[in-house]
Tab-separated table of C-alpha atoms and ligand atoms in Angstrom:
chain	number	residue	atom	x	y	z
N	1406	MET	CA	0.000	0.000	0.000
N	1407	ASN	CA	1.547	3.334	-1.077
N	1408	LEU	CA	1.154	5.780	1.780
N	1409	SER	CA	4.075	7.986	0.803
N	1410	LEU	CA	3.550	11.715	0.331
N	1411	ASN	CA	7.207	12.394	-0.455
N	1412	ASN	CA	7.593	15.354	-2.844
N	1413	LYS	CA	3.945	16.272	-2.450
N	1414	THR	CA	2.835	19.662	-1.139
N	1415	ALA	CA	-0.261	20.102	0.994
N	1416	LEU	CA	-2.146	23.318	1.775
N	1417	ILE	CA	-3.933	22.764	5.067
N	1418	CYS	CA	-6.432	25.438	6.069
N	1419	GLY	CA	-7.462	26.098	9.670
N	1420	SER	CA	-4.301	24.351	10.782
N	1421	SER	CA	-2.893	26.290	13.724
N	1422	GLN	CA	-4.682	23.984	16.185
N	1423	GLY	CA	-7.306	21.254	16.516
N	1424	ILE	CA	-8.177	18.925	13.658
N	1425	GLY	CA	-6.336	21.005	11.023
N	1426	LEU	CA	-3.056	20.912	12.947
N	1427	ALA	CA	-3.432	17.158	13.545
N	1428	VAL	CA	-3.952	16.702	9.782
N	1429	ALA	CA	-0.786	18.682	9.026
N	1430	GLN	CA	1.154	16.536	11.516
N	1431	GLU	CA	-0.052	13.307	9.857
N	1432	LEU	CA	0.665	14.567	6.332
N	1433	ALA	CA	4.145	15.703	7.364
N	1434	GLY	CA	4.689	12.279	8.958
N	1435	LEU	CA	3.982	10.726	5.548
N	1436	GLY	CA	6.553	12.995	3.902
N	1437	ALA	CA	4.505	15.958	2.606
N	1438	ASN	CA	5.689	19.558	2.512
N	1439	CYS	CA	3.042	21.429	4.494
N	1440	VAL	CA	1.701	24.935	4.034
N	1441	LEU	CA	-0.442	25.921	7.008
N	1442	LEU	CA	-3.074	28.658	6.806
N	1443	ALA	CA	-4.908	30.401	9.670
N	1444	ARG	CA	-5.172	33.838	11.310
N	1445	ASN	CA	-2.861	33.741	14.319
N	1446	GLU	CA	0.788	34.065	13.271
N	1447	GLU	CA	2.322	33.235	16.632
N	1448	VAL	CA	0.365	29.992	16.928
N	1449	LEU	CA	1.105	29.158	13.288
N	1450	ARG	CA	4.833	29.564	13.871
N	1451	THR	CA	4.727	27.079	16.756
N	1452	ALA	CA	2.520	24.738	14.722
N	1453	VAL	CA	5.016	24.653	11.833
N	1454	GLN	CA	7.786	23.772	14.288
N	1455	SER	CA	5.781	20.731	15.472
N	1456	LEU	CA	5.822	19.118	12.003
N	1457	SER	CA	8.106	16.219	11.065
N	1458	LYS	CA	10.924	16.935	8.607
N	1459	LYS	CA	12.191	13.383	8.323
N	1460	GLU	CA	12.086	13.534	4.494
N	1461	ASN	CA	13.869	16.926	4.475
N	1462	GLN	CA	10.613	18.660	3.781
N	1463	GLU	CA	9.981	22.367	3.954
N	1464	HIS	CA	7.035	23.666	5.925
N	1465	GLN	CA	5.660	27.185	5.964
N	1466	TYR	CA	2.558	29.168	6.850
N	1467	LEU	CA	0.213	31.734	5.315
N	1468	ILE	CA	-1.885	34.200	7.263
N	1469	ALA	CA	-5.439	34.890	6.131
N	1470	ASP	CA	-8.932	35.171	7.549
N	1471	PHE	CA	-11.604	33.012	5.942
N	1472	ALA	CA	-14.106	35.773	6.706
N	1473	ASP	CA	-12.454	37.629	3.805
N	1474	PRO	CA	-12.395	35.265	0.769
N	1475	GLU	CA	-10.763	37.854	-1.514
N	1476	LYS	CA	-7.826	38.169	0.876
N	1477	VAL	CA	-7.525	34.376	1.188
N	1478	ARG	CA	-7.557	34.156	-2.583
N	1479	SER	CA	-4.836	36.758	-3.077
N	1480	VAL	CA	-2.602	35.294	-0.335
N	1481	VAL	CA	-2.859	31.826	-1.892
N	1482	TYR	CA	-2.277	33.010	-5.501
N	1483	GLU	CA	0.735	35.013	-4.367
N	1484	PHE	CA	2.121	31.888	-2.692
N	1485	LEU	CA	1.381	29.655	-5.706
N	1486	ASN	CA	3.312	31.738	-8.259
N	1487	ASN	CA	4.676	28.790	-10.303
N	1488	ARG	CA	4.268	26.331	-7.421
N	1489	LYS	CA	1.829	23.434	-7.272
N	1490	ILE	CA	-0.366	22.160	-4.473
N	1491	ASP	CA	-1.061	18.418	-4.619
N	1492	ILE	CA	-3.311	18.188	-1.575
N	1493	LEU	CA	-5.846	20.805	-0.452
N	1494	ILE	CA	-7.477	20.472	2.962
N	1495	ASN	CA	-10.497	22.771	3.259
N	1496	ASN	CA	-11.080	23.524	6.924
N	1497	SER	CA	-11.702	26.489	9.240
N	1498	GLY	CA	-13.688	27.451	12.297
N	1499	GLY	CA	-17.335	26.336	12.308
N	1500	PRO	CA	-20.285	28.756	12.245
N	1501	LYS	CA	-21.442	29.905	15.654
N	1502	PRO	CA	-24.155	27.845	17.374
N	1503	GLY	CA	-27.809	28.859	17.642
N	1504	LEU	CA	-31.321	27.935	16.595
N	1505	ILE	CA	-32.219	28.268	12.935
N	1506	SER	CA	-35.586	29.773	13.856
N	1507	THR	CA	-33.889	32.876	15.242
N	1508	ALA	CA	-30.832	33.107	12.946
N	1509	ALA	CA	-30.238	36.353	11.053
N	1510	THR	CA	-29.784	36.164	7.282
N	1511	THR	CA	-26.324	37.719	7.642
N	1512	GLU	CA	-25.237	34.630	9.612
N	1513	PHE	CA	-26.066	32.456	6.589
N	1514	GLU	CA	-24.286	34.838	4.235
N	1515	ASN	CA	-21.149	34.908	6.404
N	1516	ALA	CA	-21.078	31.134	6.820
N	1517	PHE	CA	-21.634	30.624	3.076
N	1518	ARG	CA	-18.686	32.915	2.322
N	1519	GLN	CA	-16.457	31.322	4.945
N	1520	HIS	CA	-17.131	27.743	3.890
N	1521	VAL	CA	-18.464	27.516	0.319
N	1522	VAL	CA	-16.916	30.574	-1.369
N	1523	ASN	CA	-13.450	29.947	0.129
N	1524	ASN	CA	-13.542	26.261	-0.826
N	1525	GLN	CA	-14.454	27.186	-4.390
N	1526	ASN	CA	-11.744	29.874	-4.634
N	1527	LEU	CA	-9.104	27.521	-3.244
N	1528	ALA	CA	-10.166	24.699	-5.546
N	1529	LEU	CA	-9.946	27.035	-8.559
N	1530	ALA	CA	-6.456	28.037	-7.446
N	1531	VAL	CA	-5.062	24.504	-7.104
N	1532	ILE	CA	-6.896	22.508	-9.804
N	1533	PRO	CA	-4.740	23.711	-12.759
N	1534	GLY	CA	-1.542	22.449	-11.065
N	1535	MET	CA	-3.220	19.186	-10.055
N	1536	LYS	CA	-4.376	18.641	-13.644
N	1537	GLU	CA	-0.840	19.200	-14.892
N	1538	SER	CA	0.634	16.597	-12.564
N	1539	GLY	CA	-2.312	14.189	-12.873
N	1540	TYR	CA	-2.537	13.938	-9.078
N	1541	GLY	CA	-4.779	15.855	-6.762
N	1542	ARG	CA	-6.588	15.411	-3.478
N	1543	ILE	CA	-9.206	17.868	-2.220
N	1544	ILE	CA	-10.435	16.911	1.225
N	1545	ASN	CA	-13.019	18.872	3.173
N	1546	ILE	CA	-13.459	18.731	6.927
N	1547	ILE	CA	-17.186	19.134	7.444
N	1548	SER	CA	-19.360	17.551	10.175
N	1549	THR	CA	-21.670	14.585	10.772
N	1550	SER	CA	-24.494	17.135	10.505
N	1551	VAL	CA	-24.265	16.435	6.767
N	1552	ARG	CA	-26.051	13.153	7.610
N	1553	VAL	CA	-28.149	14.121	10.640
N	1554	PRO	CA	-28.646	17.803	11.585
N	1555	LEU	CA	-27.338	18.593	15.071
N	1556	LYS	CA	-29.320	20.498	17.705
N	1557	ASN	CA	-28.646	24.219	18.143
N	1558	LEU	CA	-26.431	24.390	15.031
N	1559	GLY	CA	-28.998	25.775	12.589
N	1560	VAL	CA	-26.744	27.825	10.312
N	1561	SER	CA	-23.960	25.252	10.517
N	1562	ASN	CA	-26.256	22.348	9.524
N	1563	THR	CA	-27.427	24.315	6.479
N	1564	ILE	CA	-23.992	25.363	5.262
N	1565	ARG	CA	-22.372	21.962	5.918
N	1566	ALA	CA	-24.894	20.343	3.580
N	1567	ALA	CA	-24.004	22.923	0.922
N	1568	VAL	CA	-20.289	22.109	1.283
N	1569	ALA	CA	-20.952	18.361	0.987
N	1570	SER	CA	-23.026	18.912	-2.140
N	1571	TRP	CA	-20.365	21.235	-3.587
N	1572	ALA	CA	-17.736	18.548	-2.987
N	1573	LYS	CA	-19.758	15.750	-4.563
N	1574	THR	CA	-20.512	17.891	-7.624
N	1575	LEU	CA	-16.840	18.830	-8.018
N	1576	SER	CA	-15.772	15.175	-7.682
N	1577	ASN	CA	-17.956	14.297	-10.677
N	1578	GLU	CA	-16.218	16.897	-12.822
N	1579	ILE	CA	-12.513	16.509	-12.006
N	1580	GLY	CA	-12.097	12.812	-11.249
N	1581	GLN	CA	-11.105	12.309	-14.880
N	1582	PHE	CA	-7.884	14.254	-14.216
N	1583	GLY	CA	-6.728	12.044	-11.335
N	1584	ILE	CA	-8.085	14.501	-8.785
N	1585	THR	CA	-10.300	13.082	-6.053
N	1586	VAL	CA	-12.635	15.107	-3.846
N	1587	ASN	CA	-13.778	13.638	-0.543
N	1588	SER	CA	-15.107	14.900	2.771
N	1589	VAL	CA	-14.453	13.764	6.323
N	1590	LEU	CA	-17.214	14.265	8.894
N	1591	PRO	CA	-15.783	14.438	12.412
N	1592	GLY	CA	-17.895	13.523	15.411
N	1593	PHE	CA	-17.163	14.942	18.882
N	1594	THR	CA	-13.420	15.631	18.760
N	1595	LYS	CA	-11.333	16.966	21.652
N	1596	THR	CA	-10.501	20.476	20.449
N	1597	GLU	CA	-11.031	24.077	21.546
N	1598	ARG	CA	-14.198	24.197	19.477
N	1599	LEU	CA	-15.769	21.217	21.250
N	1600	ASN	CA	-14.807	22.601	24.669
N	1601	SER	CA	-16.371	25.969	23.983
N	1602	MET	CA	-19.526	24.344	22.571
N	1603	ILE	CA	-19.985	22.191	25.671
N	1604	GLU	CA	-19.398	25.185	27.956
N	1605	ASN	CA	-21.832	27.275	25.934
N	1606	ASN	CA	-24.535	24.572	25.925
N	1607	ALA	CA	-24.101	23.954	29.673
N	1608	LYS	CA	-24.416	27.671	30.409
N	1609	GLN	CA	-27.538	28.027	28.274
N	1610	ALA	CA	-29.218	25.011	29.882
N	1611	ASN	CA	-27.939	25.937	33.359
N	1612	ARG	CA	-26.226	22.541	33.535
N	1613	ASP	CA	-22.964	21.283	35.007
N	1614	VAL	CA	-20.264	21.240	32.288
N	1615	GLU	CA	-18.711	17.909	33.344
N	1616	GLN	CA	-22.081	16.197	33.616
N	1617	LEU	CA	-23.028	17.364	30.138
N	1618	ARG	CA	-19.653	16.192	28.802
N	1619	SER	CA	-20.201	12.709	30.342
N	1620	GLU	CA	-23.667	12.478	28.813
N	1621	MET	CA	-22.300	13.363	25.390
N	1622	GLU	CA	-19.559	10.740	25.707
N	1623	ALA	CA	-22.119	8.141	26.780
N	1624	ASP	CA	-24.030	8.865	23.559
N	1625	VAL	CA	-21.088	7.624	21.464
N	1626	PRO	CA	-20.924	3.834	20.953
N	1627	LEU	CA	-17.178	3.977	21.744
N	1628	ARG	CA	-18.099	5.887	24.965
N	1629	ARG	CA	-15.518	8.628	24.439
N	1630	PHE	CA	-14.704	11.684	22.347
N	1631	GLY	CA	-12.249	11.339	19.469
N	1632	GLU	CA	-8.682	12.607	19.443
N	1633	PRO	CA	-7.837	15.075	16.632
N	1634	SER	CA	-5.271	12.518	15.416
N	1635	GLU	CA	-8.072	9.965	14.931
N	1636	ILE	CA	-9.760	12.292	12.426
N	1637	ALA	CA	-6.426	13.206	10.869
N	1638	THR	CA	-5.412	9.623	10.037
N	1639	MET	CA	-8.524	9.225	7.875
N	1640	VAL	CA	-7.805	12.523	6.115
N	1641	ALA	CA	-4.181	11.494	5.587
N	1642	PHE	CA	-5.187	8.153	4.075
N	1643	LEU	CA	-7.480	9.914	1.585
N	1644	ALA	CA	-4.526	12.123	0.605
N	1645	THR	CA	-2.247	9.203	-0.297
N	1646	PRO	CA	-1.797	7.348	-3.594
N	1647	ALA	CA	-3.340	4.326	-1.807
N	1648	ALA	CA	-6.748	6.057	-1.834
N	1649	SER	CA	-6.705	6.561	-5.616
N	1650	TYR	CA	-10.131	4.973	-6.231
N	1651	VAL	CA	-11.951	6.670	-3.339
N	1652	ASN	CA	-13.833	9.632	-4.790
N	1653	GLY	CA	-16.949	11.653	-4.044
N	1654	ILE	CA	-17.623	10.250	-0.584
N	1655	SER	CA	-18.285	11.829	2.782
N	1656	ILE	CA	-17.142	9.619	5.598
N	1657	PRO	CA	-18.111	10.008	9.271
N	1658	VAL	CA	-15.291	9.511	11.782
N	1659	ASP	CA	-17.379	9.705	14.924
N	1660	GLY	CA	-17.000	6.567	17.017
N	1661	GLY	CA	-20.279	5.343	15.509
N	1662	ARG	CA	-22.438	8.167	16.923
N	1663	THR	CA	-24.318	9.086	13.755
N	1664	GLY	CA	-27.495	7.030	13.511
N	1665	THR	CA	-27.319	6.234	9.807
N	1666	ILE	CA	-26.004	3.165	7.985
Z	1268	LIG	N1	-14.192	19.409	17.265
Z	1268	LIG	C1	-15.336	18.831	16.967
Z	1268	LIG	O1	-15.936	18.116	17.794
Z	1268	LIG	C2	-15.920	18.986	15.575
Z	1268	LIG	C3	-16.992	18.157	15.220
Z	1268	LIG	C4	-17.542	18.288	13.961
Z	1268	LIG	C5	-17.050	19.235	13.084
Z	1268	LIG	N2	-16.018	20.017	13.458
Z	1268	LIG	C6	-15.568	21.026	12.503
Z	1268	LIG	O2	-14.224	20.792	12.122
Z	1268	LIG	C7	-13.599	22.060	11.824
Z	1268	LIG	C8	-12.346	22.209	12.677
Z	1268	LIG	O3	-12.741	22.153	14.021
Z	1268	LIG	P1	-11.745	22.136	15.271
Z	1268	LIG	O4	-12.500	21.468	16.352
Z	1268	LIG	O5	-10.420	21.651	14.880
Z	1268	LIG	O6	-11.712	23.703	15.586
Z	1268	LIG	P2	-10.648	24.596	16.354
Z	1268	LIG	O7	-9.874	23.802	17.352
Z	1268	LIG	O8	-11.406	25.776	16.807
Z	1268	LIG	O9	-9.611	25.025	15.188
Z	1268	LIG	C9	-10.056	25.813	14.133
Z	1268	LIG	C10	-8.870	26.174	13.258
Z	1268	LIG	O10	-9.332	26.986	12.180
Z	1268	LIG	C11	-8.680	28.254	12.225
Z	1268	LIG	N3	-9.670	29.263	11.918
Z	1268	LIG	C12	-10.798	29.543	12.602
Z	1268	LIG	N4	-11.450	30.557	12.037
Z	1268	LIG	C13	-10.717	30.937	10.963
Z	1268	LIG	C14	-10.848	31.946	9.991
Z	1268	LIG	N5	-11.890	32.800	10.012
Z	1268	LIG	N6	-9.918	32.057	9.033
Z	1268	LIG	C15	-8.853	31.232	8.997
Z	1268	LIG	N7	-8.659	30.250	9.899
Z	1268	LIG	C16	-9.582	30.104	10.874
Z	1268	LIG	C17	-8.137	28.408	13.643
Z	1268	LIG	O11	-6.943	29.184	13.684
Z	1268	LIG	P3	-6.920	30.766	13.925
Z	1268	LIG	O12	-7.790	31.042	15.095
Z	1268	LIG	O13	-5.463	31.054	14.147
Z	1268	LIG	O14	-7.399	31.381	12.667
Z	1268	LIG	C18	-7.794	26.956	13.965
Z	1268	LIG	O15	-6.539	26.624	13.450
Z	1268	LIG	C19	-14.656	23.135	12.118
Z	1268	LIG	O16	-15.341	23.470	10.958
Z	1268	LIG	C20	-15.575	22.424	13.084
Z	1268	LIG	O17	-16.851	22.988	13.121
Z	1268	LIG	C21	-15.423	19.925	14.683
């Protein structure tokens, strides 16, 4: 099984911490050159230093805010300038929680820009190089809400479905060039985002944080939350030559929590 990413370059968005950073660490472990992208330069600098260089790779970072797709676009095009990206990981912070029945239209517009418009811009930037080399992997970190909408995540549920549909549509069009497009749907994963969501939900329901956390863990067949590395290994596999015939899927990595077959 060919799991080598030697001489491949990956652009990993939302990668200063959490799932994105874990993905970068796995890809670097398989030999990829990694380009991290997020907003916080200090954290990015530390993140780059945590990546393996056992294949003499070069790692670097780009600073951009997904709230501003034009800026993201220009930062990435400036970086590309005759360079190629072989692996694109679309990922960033999730939309803020809340009921759909009270959500403002601007929340939908912002989330659409942050998730769909950026993904499209980044795909347009990297596809020409991928076509040239006949190898490309576009992998989107979405959420299990693509399968079953989650409570109190109205805007997120809506936009996640749009991203999954965007990805499937793109996979139909560019598979012929050796470029696969797949999505990974994390379940409860131990990151800053999960912590703040549990704290927020506990506060709103006037509940004890630790009790709520235990109840959520009990709801997972594996009876625990996932580690970021457990999401990242699936993403990394999809990025390798070994996954060459996997295309157009969205795969939950959630300890079995999602109630669909
Ligand atoms: N953790 C879970 O349980 C879980 C479950 C299902 C789905 N997900 C989804 O998976 C994705 C990653 O989640 P996570 O738990 O790893 O989150 P996280 O720990 O909060 O990390 C988010 C990453 O994205 C970057 N980021 C956030 N907003 C950004 C922006 N506007 N522009 C550029 N970069 C941005 C952050 O860096 P900077 O702050 O430096 O920009 C950070 O590196 C999210 O979409 C999340 O909703 C997570």
